[in-house]
Coordinates of N, CA and C in Angstrom, one line a residue:
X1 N -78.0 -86.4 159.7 CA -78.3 -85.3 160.7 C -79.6 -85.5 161.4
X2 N -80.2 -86.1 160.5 CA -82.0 -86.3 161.1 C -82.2 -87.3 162.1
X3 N -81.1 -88.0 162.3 CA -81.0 -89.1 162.7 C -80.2 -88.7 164.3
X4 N -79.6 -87.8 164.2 CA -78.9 -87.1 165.4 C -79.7 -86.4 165.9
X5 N -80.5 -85.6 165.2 CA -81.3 -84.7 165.6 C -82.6 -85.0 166.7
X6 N -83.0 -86.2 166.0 CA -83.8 -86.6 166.8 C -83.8 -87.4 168.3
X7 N -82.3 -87.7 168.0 CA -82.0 -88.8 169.0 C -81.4 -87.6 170.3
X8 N -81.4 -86.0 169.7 CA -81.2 -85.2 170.4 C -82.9 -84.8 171.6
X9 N -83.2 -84.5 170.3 CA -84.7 -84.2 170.5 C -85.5 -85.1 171.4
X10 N -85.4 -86.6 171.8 CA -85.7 -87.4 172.3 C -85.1 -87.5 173.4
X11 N -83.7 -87.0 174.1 CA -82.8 -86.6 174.9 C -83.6 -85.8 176.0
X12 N -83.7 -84.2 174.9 CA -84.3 -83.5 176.0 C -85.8 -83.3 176.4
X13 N -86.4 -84.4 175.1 CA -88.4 -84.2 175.9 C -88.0 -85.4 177.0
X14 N -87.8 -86.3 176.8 CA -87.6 -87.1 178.1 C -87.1 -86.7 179.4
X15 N -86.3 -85.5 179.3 CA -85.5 -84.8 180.2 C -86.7 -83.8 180.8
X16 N -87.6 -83.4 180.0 CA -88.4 -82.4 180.6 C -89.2 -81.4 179.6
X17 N -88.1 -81.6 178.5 CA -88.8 -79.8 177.4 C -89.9 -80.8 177.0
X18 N -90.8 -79.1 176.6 CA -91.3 -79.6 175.8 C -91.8 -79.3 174.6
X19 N -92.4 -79.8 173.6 CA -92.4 -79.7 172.2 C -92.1 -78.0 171.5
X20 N -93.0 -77.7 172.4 CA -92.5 -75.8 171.7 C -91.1 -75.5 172.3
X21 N -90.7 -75.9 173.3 CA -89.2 -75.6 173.6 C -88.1 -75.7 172.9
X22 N -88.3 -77.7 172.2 CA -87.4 -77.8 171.1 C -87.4 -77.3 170.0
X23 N -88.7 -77.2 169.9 CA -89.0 -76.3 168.6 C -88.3 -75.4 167.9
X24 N -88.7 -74.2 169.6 CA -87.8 -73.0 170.0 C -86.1 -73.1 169.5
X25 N -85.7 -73.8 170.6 CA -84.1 -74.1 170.8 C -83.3 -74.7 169.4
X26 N -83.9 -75.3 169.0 CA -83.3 -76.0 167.4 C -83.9 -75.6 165.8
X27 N -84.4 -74.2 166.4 CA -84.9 -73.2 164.9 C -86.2 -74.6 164.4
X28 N -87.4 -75.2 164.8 CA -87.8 -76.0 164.3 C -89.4 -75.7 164.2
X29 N -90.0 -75.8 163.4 CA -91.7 -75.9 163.6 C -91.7 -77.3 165.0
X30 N -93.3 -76.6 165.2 CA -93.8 -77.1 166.3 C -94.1 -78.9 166.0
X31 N -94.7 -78.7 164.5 CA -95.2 -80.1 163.7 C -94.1 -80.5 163.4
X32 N -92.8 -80.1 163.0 CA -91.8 -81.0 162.6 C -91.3 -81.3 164.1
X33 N -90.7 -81.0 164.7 CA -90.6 -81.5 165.9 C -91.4 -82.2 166.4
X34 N -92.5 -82.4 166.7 CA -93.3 -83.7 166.8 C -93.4 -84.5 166.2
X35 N -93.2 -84.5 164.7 CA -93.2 -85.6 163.9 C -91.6 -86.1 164.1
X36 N -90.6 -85.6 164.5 CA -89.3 -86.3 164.5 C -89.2 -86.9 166.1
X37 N -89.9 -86.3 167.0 CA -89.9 -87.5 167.9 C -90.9 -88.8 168.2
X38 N -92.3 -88.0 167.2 CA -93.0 -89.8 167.2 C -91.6 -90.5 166.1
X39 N -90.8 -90.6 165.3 CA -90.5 -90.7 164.4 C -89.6 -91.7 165.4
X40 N -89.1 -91.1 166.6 CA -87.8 -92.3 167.5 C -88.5 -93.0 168.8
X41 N -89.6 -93.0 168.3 CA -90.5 -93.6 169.5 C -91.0 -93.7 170.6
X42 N -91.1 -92.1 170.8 CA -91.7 -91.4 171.8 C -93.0 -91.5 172.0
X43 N -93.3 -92.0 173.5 CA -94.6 -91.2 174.2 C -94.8 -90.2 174.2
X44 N -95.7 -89.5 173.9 CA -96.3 -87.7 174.1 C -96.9 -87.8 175.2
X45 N -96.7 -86.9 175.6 CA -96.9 -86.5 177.6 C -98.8 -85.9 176.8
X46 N -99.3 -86.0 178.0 CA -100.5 -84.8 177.8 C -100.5 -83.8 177.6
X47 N -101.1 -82.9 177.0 CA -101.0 -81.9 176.3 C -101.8 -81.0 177.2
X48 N -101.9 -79.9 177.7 CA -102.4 -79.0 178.5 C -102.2 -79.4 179.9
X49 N -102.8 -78.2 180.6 CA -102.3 -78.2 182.1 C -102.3 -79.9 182.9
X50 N -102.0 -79.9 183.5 CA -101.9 -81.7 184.6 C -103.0 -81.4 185.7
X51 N -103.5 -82.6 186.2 CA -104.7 -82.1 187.4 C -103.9 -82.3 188.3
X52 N -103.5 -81.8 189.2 CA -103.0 -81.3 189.9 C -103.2 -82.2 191.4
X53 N -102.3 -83.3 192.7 CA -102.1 -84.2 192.9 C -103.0 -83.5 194.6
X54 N -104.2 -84.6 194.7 CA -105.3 -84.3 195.7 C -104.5 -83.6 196.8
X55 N -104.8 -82.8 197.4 CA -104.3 -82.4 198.7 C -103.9 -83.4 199.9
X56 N -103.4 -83.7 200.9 CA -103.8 -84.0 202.3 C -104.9 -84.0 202.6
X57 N -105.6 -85.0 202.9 CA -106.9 -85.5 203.6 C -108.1 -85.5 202.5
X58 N -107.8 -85.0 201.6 CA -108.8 -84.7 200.1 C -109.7 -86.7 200.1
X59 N -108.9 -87.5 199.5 CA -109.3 -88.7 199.7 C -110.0 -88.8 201.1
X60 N -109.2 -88.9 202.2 CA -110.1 -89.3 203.4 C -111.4 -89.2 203.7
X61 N -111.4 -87.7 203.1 CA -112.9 -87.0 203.5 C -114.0 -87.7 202.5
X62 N -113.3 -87.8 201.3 CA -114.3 -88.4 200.4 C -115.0 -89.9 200.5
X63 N -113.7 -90.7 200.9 CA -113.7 -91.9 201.6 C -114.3 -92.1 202.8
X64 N -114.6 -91.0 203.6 CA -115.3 -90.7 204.9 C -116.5 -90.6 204.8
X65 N -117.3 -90.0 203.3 CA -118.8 -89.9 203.1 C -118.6 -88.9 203.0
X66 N -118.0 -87.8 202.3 CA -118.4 -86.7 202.1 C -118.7 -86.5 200.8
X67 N -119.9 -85.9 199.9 CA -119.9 -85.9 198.7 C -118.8 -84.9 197.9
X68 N -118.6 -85.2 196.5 CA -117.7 -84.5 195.4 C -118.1 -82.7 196.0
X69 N -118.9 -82.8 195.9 CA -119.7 -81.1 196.0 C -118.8 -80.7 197.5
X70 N -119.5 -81.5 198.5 CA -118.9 -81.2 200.2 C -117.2 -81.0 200.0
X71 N -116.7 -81.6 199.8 CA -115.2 -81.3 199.4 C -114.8 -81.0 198.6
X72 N -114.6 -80.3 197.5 CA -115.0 -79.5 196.9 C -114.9 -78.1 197.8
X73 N -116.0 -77.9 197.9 CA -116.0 -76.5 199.2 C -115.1 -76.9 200.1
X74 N -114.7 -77.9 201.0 CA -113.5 -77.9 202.0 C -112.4 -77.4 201.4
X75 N -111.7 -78.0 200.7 CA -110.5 -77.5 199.5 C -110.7 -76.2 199.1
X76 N -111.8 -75.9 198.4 CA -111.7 -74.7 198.0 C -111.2 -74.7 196.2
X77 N -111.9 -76.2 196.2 CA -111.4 -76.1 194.2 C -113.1 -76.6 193.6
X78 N -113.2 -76.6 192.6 CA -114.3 -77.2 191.5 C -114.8 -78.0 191.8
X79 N -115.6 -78.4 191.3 CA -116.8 -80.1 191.6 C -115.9 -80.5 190.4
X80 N -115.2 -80.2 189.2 CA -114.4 -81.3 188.5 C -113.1 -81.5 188.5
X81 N -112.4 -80.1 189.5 CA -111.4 -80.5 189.5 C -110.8 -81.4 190.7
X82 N -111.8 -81.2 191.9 CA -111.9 -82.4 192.7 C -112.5 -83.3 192.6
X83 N -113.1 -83.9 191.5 CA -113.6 -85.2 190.5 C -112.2 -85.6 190.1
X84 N -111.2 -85.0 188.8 CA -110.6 -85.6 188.2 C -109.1 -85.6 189.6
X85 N -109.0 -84.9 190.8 CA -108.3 -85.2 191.8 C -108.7 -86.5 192.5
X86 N -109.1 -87.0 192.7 CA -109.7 -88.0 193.2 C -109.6 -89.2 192.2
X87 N -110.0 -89.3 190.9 CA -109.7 -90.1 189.8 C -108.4 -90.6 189.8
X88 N -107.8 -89.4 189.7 CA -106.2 -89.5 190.0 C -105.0 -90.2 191.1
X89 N -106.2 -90.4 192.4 CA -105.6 -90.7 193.1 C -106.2 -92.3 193.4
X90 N -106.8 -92.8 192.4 CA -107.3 -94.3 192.4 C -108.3 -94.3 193.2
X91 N -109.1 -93.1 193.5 CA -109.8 -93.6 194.2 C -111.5 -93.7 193.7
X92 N -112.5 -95.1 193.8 CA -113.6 -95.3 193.3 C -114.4 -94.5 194.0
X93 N -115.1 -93.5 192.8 CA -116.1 -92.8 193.0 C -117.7 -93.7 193.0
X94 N -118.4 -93.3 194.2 CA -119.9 -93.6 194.2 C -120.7 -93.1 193.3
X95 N -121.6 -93.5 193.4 CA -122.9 -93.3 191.8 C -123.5 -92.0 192.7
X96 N -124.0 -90.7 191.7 CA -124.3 -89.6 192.2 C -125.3 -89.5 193.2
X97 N -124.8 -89.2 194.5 CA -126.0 -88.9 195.3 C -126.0 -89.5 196.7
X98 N -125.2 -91.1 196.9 CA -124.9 -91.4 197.4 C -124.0 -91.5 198.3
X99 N -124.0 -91.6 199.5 CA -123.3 -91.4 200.6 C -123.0 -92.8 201.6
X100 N -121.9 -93.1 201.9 CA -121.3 -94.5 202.3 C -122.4 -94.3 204.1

């Protein structure tokens, strides 16, 4: 059954749930359910919120010479969350201070 179970379990995190869902849905601790899908050779997704995918023009401007901070205020989000937006979007950040 362990063997079904997981190959269930592996089913629906690939599909989208996630670990407290199956948990939930199949009467299971949180830890045993994670240990039965590393068990069928699952990737684990990241664990807490996702940064969230740069806006429209967010790159350009940065790529334009505008510093982390300057955009940042255009957008209207954080100096790290438009840091790790821009990371995200492959784009090479300048050494602090610097302007193209």
């Amino acid at each position: 059954m362990t063997n079904d179970l997981g190959g269930t379990l592996k089913r629906e995190y690939e599909g989208g749930a996630t670990i407290a869902d199956l948990a939930h849905q199949h009467g299971l601790t949180y830890y045993r359910t994670r240990t039965l899908l590393l068990a069928t050779g699952v990737t684990l997704r990241q664990e807490g919120p996702r940064t969230p995918t740069a806006p429209l023009g967010m790159v350009n401007a940065y790529e334009g010479g505008a510093t982390i901070h300057e955009v940042a205020a255009t957008f209207g989000c954080s100096y790290g969350v438009t840091r790790r937006m821009l990371l995200a979007a492959n784009v090479t950040l300048r050494p602090k201070g610097q302007r193209l």
